[in-house]
Structures are given as structure tokens and as C-alpha cells.
XYZ file of C-alpha atoms in Angstrom:
216
model
C -104.964 95.626 59.197
C -103.654 99.099 58.513
C -101.242 98.113 55.752
C -99.556 95.320 53.943
C -95.933 95.531 53.820
C -93.744 94.625 50.726
C -92.781 91.166 52.097
C -96.398 90.302 53.054
C -97.850 90.940 49.541
C -97.121 87.399 48.251
C -99.073 86.094 51.297
C -102.003 88.151 50.390
C -102.048 86.574 46.891
C -101.448 83.136 48.536
C -104.910 83.684 50.016
C -106.458 84.066 46.649
C -104.528 81.099 45.362
C -105.916 78.970 48.335
C -109.553 79.955 47.592
C -109.108 78.974 44.051
C -107.735 75.717 44.852
C -110.568 75.173 47.237
C -113.111 76.200 44.561
C -111.355 74.489 41.708
C -113.913 71.741 41.162
C -117.074 74.152 41.452
C -115.575 76.342 38.872
C -114.672 73.656 36.389
C -118.295 72.269 36.830
C -119.848 75.641 36.334
C -117.564 76.138 33.317
C -118.163 72.617 31.653
C -121.897 73.608 31.105
C -121.287 76.896 29.246
C -117.497 76.944 28.477
C -114.505 74.862 28.066
C -114.463 73.247 31.589
C -111.038 74.423 32.625
C -111.918 77.647 34.390
C -111.039 76.100 37.860
C -107.748 74.638 36.712
C -106.839 77.955 35.187
C -107.595 79.892 38.174
C -106.089 77.583 40.774
C -102.920 77.043 38.602
C -102.236 80.735 38.049
C -103.025 82.105 41.396
C -101.401 79.464 43.306
C -98.045 80.006 41.374
C -98.349 83.739 41.701
C -97.021 84.181 45.313
C -93.848 82.239 44.578
C -93.277 84.252 41.361
C -93.728 87.172 43.356
C -90.992 86.012 45.939
C -88.649 85.468 43.026
C -88.914 88.784 41.715
C -88.858 90.369 45.362
C -84.970 90.946 45.324
C -84.937 92.541 41.961
C -87.854 94.743 42.695
C -85.899 96.334 45.623
C -89.248 97.056 47.690
C -91.232 98.227 45.041
C -94.734 96.593 45.276
C -95.866 97.521 41.655
C -92.534 96.182 39.952
C -92.911 92.914 41.706
C -96.569 92.595 40.640
C -95.713 93.441 36.960
C -92.913 90.970 36.622
C -94.603 88.232 38.449
C -97.852 88.818 36.294
C -95.681 88.595 33.076
C -94.388 85.116 34.186
C -97.933 84.154 35.308
C -99.122 84.400 31.731
C -96.775 81.753 30.493
C -98.158 79.387 33.086
C -101.792 79.664 32.057
C -101.873 80.194 28.302
C -105.512 80.529 28.113
C -107.963 83.362 27.482
C -108.808 83.519 31.200
C -105.237 83.165 32.055
C -104.180 85.949 29.839
C -106.954 88.062 31.287
C -105.737 87.388 34.851
C -102.115 87.886 34.202
C -102.776 91.076 32.282
C -104.854 92.294 35.079
C -102.192 91.637 37.843
C -99.613 93.354 35.486
C -101.895 96.544 35.133
C -102.675 96.515 38.801
C -98.889 96.339 39.462
C -98.355 99.274 37.159
C -100.848 101.430 39.356
C -98.826 100.576 42.449
C -95.447 101.387 40.835
C -93.082 102.991 43.440
C -95.271 101.864 46.169
C -93.492 100.024 49.253
C -96.664 99.041 50.797
C -100.347 98.598 50.372
C -103.003 100.753 52.280
C -106.721 101.232 51.566
C -106.070 103.813 48.778
C -103.312 101.627 47.225
C -105.555 98.469 47.225
C -108.225 100.520 45.411
C -105.686 101.631 42.821
C -104.676 97.962 42.306
C -108.394 96.897 41.849
C -108.917 99.661 39.359
C -105.903 98.705 37.337
C -106.800 94.969 37.540
C -110.285 95.702 36.133
C -108.694 98.015 33.439
C -106.315 95.194 32.520
C -109.124 92.594 32.200
C -111.014 95.091 29.869
C -107.862 96.030 27.839
C -107.045 92.495 27.149
C -110.522 90.882 26.738
C -112.008 93.955 24.797
C -115.234 93.458 27.161
C -117.706 95.969 27.960
C -120.168 96.030 31.063
C -123.213 93.925 30.689
C -121.637 91.362 28.225
C -121.579 88.454 30.906
C -117.825 88.244 31.772
C -115.581 88.358 34.716
C -115.657 92.101 33.977
C -119.196 92.364 35.231
C -117.820 91.471 38.742
C -114.294 93.020 38.818
C -115.368 96.411 37.528
C -118.129 96.967 40.058
C -115.567 95.788 42.772
C -113.010 98.317 41.504
C -115.591 101.107 41.381
C -116.768 100.451 44.807
C -113.369 100.395 46.142
C -112.334 103.736 44.323
C -115.726 105.250 45.792
C -114.747 104.302 49.298
C -111.350 105.967 49.056
C -113.045 108.975 47.318
C -115.506 109.301 50.329
C -112.684 108.894 52.893
C -109.035 109.131 51.595
C -108.060 107.287 54.906
C -110.339 104.343 54.331
C -108.869 101.233 55.536
C -108.062 98.008 53.918
C -110.992 96.221 55.520
C -113.383 99.073 54.446
C -112.096 99.179 50.881
C -111.983 95.259 50.419
C -115.459 94.870 51.919
C -116.871 97.412 49.546
C -115.239 95.477 46.639
C -116.496 92.163 47.632
C -120.129 93.358 48.284
C -120.134 95.000 44.764
C -118.534 91.910 43.194
C -121.332 89.620 44.515
C -123.799 92.180 43.240
C -122.240 92.043 39.970
C -122.360 88.220 39.910
C -126.016 88.403 40.651
C -126.609 90.826 37.800
C -125.050 88.358 35.127
C -128.210 86.162 35.683
C -130.087 88.358 33.189
C -127.373 89.215 30.863
C -127.026 87.903 27.309
C -123.454 86.521 26.563
C -121.489 87.611 23.483
C -118.328 85.695 23.922
C -117.567 81.926 23.382
C -119.557 78.806 23.897
C -122.100 80.734 26.233
C -122.997 82.913 23.236
C -123.957 79.863 21.247
C -126.218 78.612 24.153
C -127.445 81.969 25.285
C -130.844 80.484 26.261
C -129.262 78.174 28.845
C -127.544 81.150 30.415
C -130.894 82.771 31.647
C -131.015 82.790 35.436
C -127.675 81.348 35.674
C -124.640 83.231 37.238
C -121.710 83.649 34.788
C -118.954 81.355 35.845
C -116.091 84.020 34.897
C -117.977 86.670 37.012
C -117.970 84.178 39.948
C -114.097 83.692 39.618
C -114.003 87.507 39.630
C -115.869 87.470 42.933
C -113.670 84.812 44.377
C -110.540 86.855 43.527
C -112.042 89.659 45.820
C -113.051 87.285 48.506
C -109.437 85.671 48.524
C -108.045 89.159 49.215
C -110.662 89.745 51.800
C -109.740 86.533 53.466
C -106.168 87.711 54.012
C -107.215 91.211 55.023
C -110.030 90.351 57.383
C -108.207 87.300 59.073
């Protein structure tokens, strides 16, 4: 796949939504042990709704991918009014801001989106690397995507997303040895040793959902 056209962008995110619907129970079970137990519900509800929100904004965006993402992300936030929901919607909005004026997504634009998405998560969550959060998956993914484009400005969508997925998976694995500083996990830090952070797993699934569309 060389590029994703404006009209295809909602389908790209529908692939993410489909994966979160599939993984809903798994994420809820993980979250129930060290969180509120609603992670799977938040991710599936938010990302399942996002494609239709994007389609509703398409006409007003007039072919601008970034504008469509920013407006849809803003509406997404009202559907999932939780900490993770706000992190995701802010990520989508910041990722959209990075694509403002773009009429399609190629490898370089995808890297820009992922860098913007990670920045949005950090901005909203005030989190830092190593604190055992979703940021520990999406930041490495963004950095790997950016590095792929810096190495080869003509890097394909497949090359960029493959680098992001691999880095996100590595980020998830790294959370096994991290000490949590937020939420219930911080209270039960001893139980987190050797266990993957559920938020980081969700970040990995975001990348995997994008990959499922690009590499289909």
C-alpha cells in the first residue's frame, strides 16, 4: 500500500476499532487486576465510534485529513469521558494537528501522526517514559516510525507501521520491570512485577490495528 486516501482514512481507524472490539474482554480482565476493569470498554467504544465520527466530519474537512481527525477526536472525547478516553482522544487530535493540510497519508505522514499521537498522550497524561503507562508503548512506536522515515524519506506505509508495531511490542515487554506511579497499580506495585502493563498493551493494539489495515 503506497498511500491512504482521504476517503479511506476512516477505514484505517475502523481496523483499530475492530481489533479493540475483539480484545475488549482481554483488556478488561487485565485491567480488573490492577485498574478499574473498564479499559476494554473504553478502547472498544471510542475507536469503534471514531470512523463514523470521521465520516460525519469529512464534508466539512474538505479533503483535509488532519482537520477531519482533529474534529473527530474532539467528539470522541465526549463518548469516553475517562482518563484513558481523554488520553486517546487527545492523541488523535494531536496526531491530526500533525497532518493538517494533508490530503492523504503516506509513510512519512503516518510517522508524523504517530509522533503527534504520542505527544498528545504525554501532554494530557503528564506521563514520562518508564512510568508503566500506555506511553511506554506509543512513544517507542512513534520514535521507530520517525527513525524509519529519517533513514529513508520514501519509506513505505508498511515499513513505517512494521517498525512501530515491533517497537510498541518491545515497549510492552519492558513494562514488566517498571514500577507504576499512577492509579491503583501504584498502590499494588508489588503485583505488577513481571506483568505487562494493560495500558501499554492497549497502545500496542492501536499500532497493530493500523497494521492490520495497511498490511492486509
